[in-house]
Amino acid sequence: MSDGAARERPTFTGPREWVTYRGGLGMLMWGLHRIAGLGILLFLTLHIVDIFLLGFGKDVFNSLIGIYSSPWAHVMDVFLVFGVLFHAINGLRIIVQDFAPRVMLAEHKLVVIELVVLFVIFVPAAWALLAPLFGG
Amino acid sequence: MDVAFTIRRYQPEVREDPYYETFKFEAEPTDRVLDGLNHIKWHMDGTLALRRSCQHGICGSDAMRINGKNGLACKTLLQDVGAEVTIEPLMGFPVLKDLIVDVDPFFEQFKKVKAYLINDGPEPDRERLQSPEEAARYGDTSKCIMCGACTGSCPSFWPGSGFIGPAAVVQAHRFMFDSRDEGNEERAAALDGRDGVWACRTVFNCTKACPVGIQVTRAIGEVKRALTWDGS
């Protein structure tokens, strides 16, 4: 069989099936990294849009900015902080692994360290964001 | 024990699309998944197509997806996967029939990374010697049986966008870190690019799928380092 013919054959798998692969912790962290990255991208796009609205006058801009001070915006901020922290700290773990391949033997320990650092920073930050909602 | 094997079938001469078919039979907990597949082929449905050769975890012919995770059918015991077993061909590979995938493109990647000893220096009178420490440097990656379980488990490989895959990098590692080899510059063309080692996202699926226990992600990391700093 020729190479050309071989490459045209279908694999019958796509994204819907890829997520069913049982890769465990490493694949979960890989997936969350991408979801967090897309979330941050969405947030940046939102900012570009609201600055763009300035061109339509003071009232239009103020009406959108007003939404940011609502209680729901505070809850969304918590998600944003989590996403940014997760993406940043998980990214640092990947960089550490690439610089020192031998640490890859301790993948699970690295993830535990990562999650501890993440929550040490995230919990106070989330508290600071949510406390005003409860009169704090 | 009563077992149920649900197998993803693809019989291009009968049906255009793949489909799942379940076979129920009795087996011992200590039987291997391959024993079950052989039972189906020999006693229940002779049209089932699968590859197997040595059947002892050496030839690497029967890598497949067993209950969602890649492994060798001949090294996976039923007592470890349970009575309900789902068996599918390796992901990211073109499927030829049932569990048989086209490995031609897979082996093409081995040629790209020149997975053989390169040394244009003067030939010694006797064999090229190296110390046990020098041999140990690539000992882990020399265990590779080229089954494709790692490459078929890699999210960077699945879309078919050209990533050479973990198995080819493991083969490159085996020679890059061999003290007798001098071909690293030639190999860099295939390894040092977006389709080379840099497509690796350190997901670790490959390490967990390897049936001979190679630290695949670590080996890829060492190749990344070598390409960056031209050393180990």
Coordinates of C-alpha atoms in Angstrom, one line a residue:
Chain A
M1 CA 0.0 0.0 0.0
S2 CA 1.3 3.5 -0.8
D3 CA 1.9 6.1 1.9
G4 CA -0.6 8.4 0.3
A5 CA -3.4 5.9 0.5
A6 CA -2.5 5.0 4.1
R7 CA -2.7 8.6 5.3
E8 CA -6.2 9.1 3.9
R9 CA -7.6 6.4 6.1
P10 CA -9.8 7.7 8.9
T11 CA -8.8 7.4 12.6
F12 CA -12.5 7.6 13.6
T13 CA -11.6 9.6 16.7
G14 CA -12.2 13.3 17.5
P15 CA -12.2 15.7 20.4
R16 CA -15.3 14.0 21.9
E17 CA -13.5 10.7 22.2
W18 CA -10.1 12.2 23.1
V19 CA -11.5 13.5 26.4
T20 CA -12.5 9.9 27.3
Y21 CA -8.9 8.7 27.4
R22 CA -8.1 7.7 31.0
G23 CA -4.8 9.6 31.4
G24 CA -5.4 10.4 35.0
L25 CA -4.0 13.4 36.9
G26 CA -1.6 14.6 34.2
M27 CA -4.3 14.8 31.6
L28 CA -6.7 16.5 34.0
M29 CA -4.1 19.2 34.7
W30 CA -3.4 19.6 31.0
G31 CA -7.2 20.0 30.3
L32 CA -7.7 22.5 33.2
H33 CA -4.7 24.5 32.0
R34 CA -6.3 25.0 28.6
I35 CA -9.7 25.8 30.1
A36 CA -8.1 28.4 32.4
G37 CA -6.2 29.8 29.4
L38 CA -9.4 30.2 27.4
G39 CA -11.1 31.8 30.4
I40 CA -8.4 34.4 30.7
L41 CA -8.6 35.1 27.0
L42 CA -12.4 35.6 27.4
F43 CA -11.7 38.1 30.2
L44 CA -9.1 40.0 28.1
T45 CA -11.6 40.2 25.2
L46 CA -14.2 41.6 27.6
H47 CA -11.8 44.3 28.6
I48 CA -11.0 45.2 25.1
V49 CA -14.8 45.5 24.4
D50 CA -15.5 47.7 27.4
I51 CA -12.7 50.1 26.5
F52 CA -13.9 50.1 23.0
L53 CA -17.4 51.3 24.3
L54 CA -15.7 54.5 25.5
G55 CA -15.9 55.6 21.9
F56 CA -19.7 55.6 22.1
G57 CA -19.9 58.1 24.9
K58 CA -19.8 58.4 28.6
D59 CA -23.3 56.9 29.3
V60 CA -22.7 53.7 27.3
F61 CA -19.4 53.2 29.0
N62 CA -20.7 53.8 32.5
S63 CA -23.7 51.5 32.1
L64 CA -21.3 48.6 31.4
I65 CA -18.8 49.5 34.1
G66 CA -21.7 49.6 36.6
I67 CA -22.2 45.8 36.0
Y68 CA -18.6 45.2 37.3
S69 CA -19.6 46.5 40.8
S70 CA -22.6 44.1 41.1
P71 CA -22.3 41.1 43.5
W72 CA -22.2 38.7 40.6
A73 CA -19.1 40.4 39.2
H74 CA -17.4 39.7 42.6
V75 CA -18.2 36.0 42.2
M76 CA -16.9 36.1 38.6
D77 CA -13.7 37.8 40.0
V78 CA -13.2 34.8 42.2
F79 CA -13.3 32.5 39.2
L80 CA -10.9 34.9 37.4
V81 CA -8.4 34.9 40.2
F82 CA -8.6 31.1 40.4
G83 CA -8.1 30.8 36.6
V84 CA -5.1 33.2 36.5
L85 CA -3.5 31.6 39.6
F86 CA -4.0 28.0 38.3
H87 CA -2.7 28.9 34.8
A88 CA 0.3 30.7 36.3
I89 CA 1.3 28.2 38.9
N90 CA 0.6 25.1 36.7
G91 CA 2.7 26.8 34.0
L92 CA 5.6 27.3 36.5
R93 CA 5.4 23.5 37.3
I94 CA 5.6 22.7 33.6
I95 CA 8.6 25.0 33.3
V96 CA 10.3 23.4 36.3
Q97 CA 9.8 20.0 34.7
D98 CA 11.3 21.1 31.4
F99 CA 14.3 22.6 33.1
A100 CA 14.9 19.6 35.4
P101 CA 13.5 16.4 33.7
R102 CA 14.4 14.2 36.6
V103 CA 11.7 15.8 38.8
M104 CA 9.2 14.2 36.4
L105 CA 9.6 11.0 38.4
A106 CA 7.7 12.8 41.2
E107 CA 4.8 14.2 39.1
H108 CA 2.2 13.7 41.8
K109 CA 4.2 15.4 44.5
L110 CA 4.8 18.4 42.2
V111 CA 1.0 18.6 41.6
V112 CA 0.4 18.5 45.4
I113 CA 2.9 21.3 46.0
E114 CA 1.3 23.3 43.2
L115 CA -2.2 22.9 44.7
V116 CA -0.9 23.9 48.2
V117 CA 0.7 27.1 46.8
L118 CA -2.4 27.8 44.7
F119 CA -4.8 27.6 47.7
V120 CA -2.5 29.5 50.1
I121 CA -2.7 32.4 47.6
F122 CA -6.3 31.8 46.4
V123 CA -8.2 31.5 49.7
P124 CA -7.2 35.0 51.1
A125 CA -7.7 36.5 47.7
A126 CA -11.2 35.0 47.4
W127 CA -12.0 36.1 51.0
A128 CA -10.9 39.7 50.1
L129 CA -13.2 39.7 47.1
L130 CA -16.3 38.1 48.7
A131 CA -16.1 39.7 52.2
P132 CA -17.8 42.9 51.0
L133 CA -20.8 40.9 49.8
F134 CA -21.3 39.7 53.4
G135 CA -20.8 43.1 54.9
G136 CA -17.1 42.4 55.8
Chain B
M1 CA -15.7 -15.4 35.8
D2 CA -18.3 -14.2 33.2
V3 CA -16.8 -11.4 31.1
A4 CA -18.2 -9.1 28.5
F5 CA -15.8 -7.8 25.8
T6 CA -17.1 -4.7 24.0
I7 CA -15.0 -4.2 20.9
R8 CA -15.0 -1.4 18.5
R9 CA -15.3 -3.1 15.1
Y10 CA -14.5 -1.6 11.7
Q11 CA -15.1 -3.9 8.8
P12 CA -14.8 -1.7 5.8
E13 CA -16.0 -4.4 3.3
V14 CA -19.3 -4.7 5.3
R15 CA -19.9 -1.3 6.9
E16 CA -18.5 2.1 6.3
D17 CA -18.7 3.2 10.0
P18 CA -17.2 1.7 13.0
Y19 CA -19.5 0.0 15.5
Y20 CA -19.4 -1.6 18.9
E21 CA -20.1 -5.3 19.4
T22 CA -20.2 -7.2 22.7
F23 CA -19.0 -10.8 23.2
K24 CA -19.9 -12.6 26.5
F25 CA -18.0 -15.7 27.6
E26 CA -16.4 -17.4 30.6
A27 CA -12.8 -16.8 31.5
E28 CA -10.3 -17.1 34.3
P29 CA -9.4 -13.9 36.3
T30 CA -5.7 -14.7 35.5
D31 CA -6.4 -14.8 31.8
R32 CA -5.0 -12.0 29.8
V33 CA -7.1 -9.7 27.6
L34 CA -5.4 -11.3 24.6
D35 CA -6.6 -14.7 25.7
G36 CA -10.1 -13.3 25.6
L37 CA -9.6 -11.8 22.1
N38 CA -8.2 -15.1 20.9
H39 CA -11.2 -16.9 22.4
I40 CA -13.5 -14.6 20.4
K41 CA -11.5 -15.0 17.2
W42 CA -11.2 -18.8 17.5
H43 CA -14.6 -19.8 18.9
M44 CA -17.1 -16.9 18.4
D45 CA -16.3 -14.7 15.4
G46 CA -13.5 -15.5 13.1
T47 CA -13.7 -12.1 11.4
L48 CA -12.3 -10.3 14.4
A49 CA -9.0 -8.7 13.2
L50 CA -6.2 -8.0 15.5
R51 CA -2.4 -8.1 15.5
R52 CA -0.4 -10.4 17.9
S53 CA 2.8 -12.2 17.4
C54 CA 5.0 -13.2 20.4
Q55 CA 2.1 -12.8 22.8
H56 CA 4.6 -12.3 25.6
G57 CA 5.1 -8.5 25.8
I58 CA 8.2 -8.4 23.6
C59 CA 7.1 -7.8 20.0
G60 CA 4.7 -4.9 20.7
S61 CA 2.1 -6.0 18.2
D62 CA -1.0 -5.9 20.4
A63 CA -1.0 -2.4 21.8
M64 CA -4.7 -1.2 22.0
R65 CA -7.0 0.9 24.2
I66 CA -8.3 -1.3 27.0
N67 CA -11.0 0.3 29.2
G68 CA -9.9 3.8 28.0
K69 CA -6.2 3.4 28.5
N70 CA -3.5 2.1 26.2
G71 CA -1.7 -1.1 27.0
L72 CA -0.6 -4.5 25.6
A73 CA -3.4 -7.0 25.5
C74 CA -0.9 -9.8 26.3
K75 CA 0.3 -8.0 29.5
T76 CA -3.1 -7.0 30.9
L77 CA -4.8 -9.5 33.2
L78 CA -8.6 -9.6 33.3
Q79 CA -8.5 -9.5 37.1
D80 CA -6.9 -6.0 36.8
V81 CA -9.5 -4.6 34.3
G82 CA -12.7 -6.3 35.6
A83 CA -15.4 -8.3 33.9
E84 CA -16.6 -5.5 31.6
V85 CA -13.8 -4.7 29.1
T86 CA -14.0 -2.1 26.3
I87 CA -11.4 -2.6 23.6
E88 CA -10.6 0.0 20.9
P89 CA -7.8 0.5 18.5
L90 CA -5.1 3.1 19.3
M91 CA -6.3 6.7 18.9
G92 CA -4.7 8.9 16.3
F93 CA -3.7 6.1 14.1
P94 CA -5.6 5.3 10.8
V95 CA -7.8 2.2 11.4
L96 CA -7.5 -0.5 8.7
K97 CA -9.8 -3.2 10.3
D98 CA -11.1 -3.7 13.8
L99 CA -8.2 -3.4 16.1
I100 CA -5.5 -3.2 13.4
V101 CA -4.2 0.3 12.8
D102 CA -1.9 1.5 10.0
V103 CA 1.6 1.8 11.6
D104 CA 3.4 2.9 8.4
P105 CA 3.2 6.6 9.3
F106 CA 4.3 5.7 12.8
F107 CA 7.5 4.0 11.6
E108 CA 8.1 6.8 9.1
Q109 CA 8.8 9.0 12.2
F110 CA 11.6 6.6 13.3
K111 CA 13.3 7.3 10.0
K112 CA 13.0 11.0 10.5
V113 CA 14.9 10.9 13.8
K114 CA 17.5 8.6 12.4
A115 CA 17.1 6.0 15.1
Y116 CA 20.4 4.2 14.4
L117 CA 24.0 4.7 15.4
I118 CA 25.7 7.5 13.5
N119 CA 29.5 7.6 13.7
D120 CA 31.5 8.5 10.6
G121 CA 34.8 8.3 12.5
P122 CA 37.5 5.7 11.7
E123 CA 36.3 2.2 12.5
P124 CA 38.0 0.6 15.5
D125 CA 39.6 -2.8 15.1
R126 CA 37.2 -4.2 17.7
E127 CA 33.8 -3.2 18.9
R128 CA 33.2 0.4 20.1
L129 CA 33.5 0.1 23.9
Q130 CA 31.7 2.1 26.5
S131 CA 31.5 2.0 30.3
P132 CA 28.5 0.6 32.2
E133 CA 27.8 4.2 33.3
E134 CA 27.7 5.4 29.7
A135 CA 25.4 2.5 28.8
A136 CA 23.1 3.3 31.7
R137 CA 22.6 6.8 30.3
Y138 CA 20.3 5.5 27.7
G139 CA 19.4 2.2 29.4
D140 CA 15.8 3.2 30.1
T141 CA 14.9 4.2 26.5
S142 CA 16.7 1.1 25.0
K143 CA 13.8 -0.9 26.5
C144 CA 11.4 0.4 23.9
I145 CA 9.5 -2.3 22.0
M146 CA 8.0 0.1 19.5
C147 CA 4.4 -0.9 20.3
G148 CA 2.9 2.6 19.8
A149 CA 1.1 2.7 23.2
C150 CA 2.8 6.0 24.1
T151 CA 2.2 7.7 20.8
G152 CA -1.4 6.6 20.7
S153 CA -2.0 8.1 24.2
C154 CA -0.6 11.5 23.4
P155 CA -3.0 14.4 23.1
S156 CA -0.5 16.3 20.9
F157 CA -0.5 13.4 18.5
W158 CA -4.2 12.7 18.3
P159 CA -5.2 15.6 15.9
G160 CA -2.8 14.2 13.3
S161 CA -1.1 17.6 12.9
G162 CA 2.4 16.1 12.3
F163 CA 3.9 15.6 15.8
I164 CA 6.5 12.9 15.5
G165 CA 5.1 11.3 18.8
P166 CA 6.7 10.1 22.0
A167 CA 8.0 6.8 20.6
A168 CA 10.1 8.5 17.9
V169 CA 11.6 10.8 20.6
V170 CA 12.3 7.8 22.8
Q171 CA 14.2 6.2 19.9
A172 CA 16.1 9.4 19.3
H173 CA 17.0 9.6 23.0
R174 CA 18.4 6.1 22.9
F175 CA 21.0 7.2 20.3
M176 CA 21.5 10.8 21.3
F177 CA 22.8 9.8 24.7
D178 CA 24.9 6.9 23.5
S179 CA 28.6 7.9 23.9
R180 CA 29.4 6.1 20.6
D181 CA 27.0 8.2 18.6
E182 CA 27.8 11.5 16.8
G183 CA 24.6 12.1 14.9
N184 CA 22.8 14.6 17.1
E185 CA 23.1 17.5 14.6
E186 CA 21.5 15.4 11.9
R187 CA 18.6 14.4 14.3
A188 CA 18.0 18.0 15.4
A189 CA 16.2 18.8 12.1
A190 CA 13.3 16.4 13.0
L191 CA 13.4 17.0 16.8
D192 CA 13.9 20.7 17.2
G193 CA 10.7 22.2 15.7
R194 CA 7.0 22.5 16.4
D195 CA 6.4 19.0 15.1
G196 CA 9.3 17.8 17.2
V197 CA 9.8 17.6 21.0
W198 CA 8.3 21.1 21.5
A199 CA 4.8 19.7 20.8
C200 CA 5.1 17.8 24.0
R201 CA 2.9 19.3 26.7
T202 CA 4.2 17.0 29.5
V203 CA 0.8 15.3 30.0
F204 CA 2.4 12.1 31.2
N205 CA -0.1 9.8 29.3
C206 CA 2.9 8.2 27.5
T207 CA 4.7 7.4 30.7
K208 CA 1.6 5.8 32.2
A209 CA 0.8 3.8 29.0
C210 CA 4.3 2.4 28.4
P211 CA 4.0 -1.4 28.9
V212 CA 7.8 -1.7 29.7
G213 CA 7.9 1.2 32.2
I214 CA 10.0 3.7 30.3
Q215 CA 9.9 7.2 31.8
V216 CA 8.9 8.6 28.4
T217 CA 8.0 12.2 29.4
R218 CA 11.4 12.4 31.3
A219 CA 13.2 11.2 28.2
I220 CA 11.5 13.8 26.1
G221 CA 12.4 16.4 28.7
E222 CA 16.1 15.3 28.4
V223 CA 16.0 15.7 24.7
K224 CA 14.5 19.2 25.0
R225 CA 17.4 20.1 27.3
A226 CA 20.0 18.6 25.0
L227 CA 18.5 20.6 22.1
T228 CA 18.5 23.8 24.1
W229 CA 22.0 23.6 25.7
D230 CA 23.6 21.0 23.5
G231 CA 24.5 18.9 26.5
S232 CA 22.8 16.7 29.1

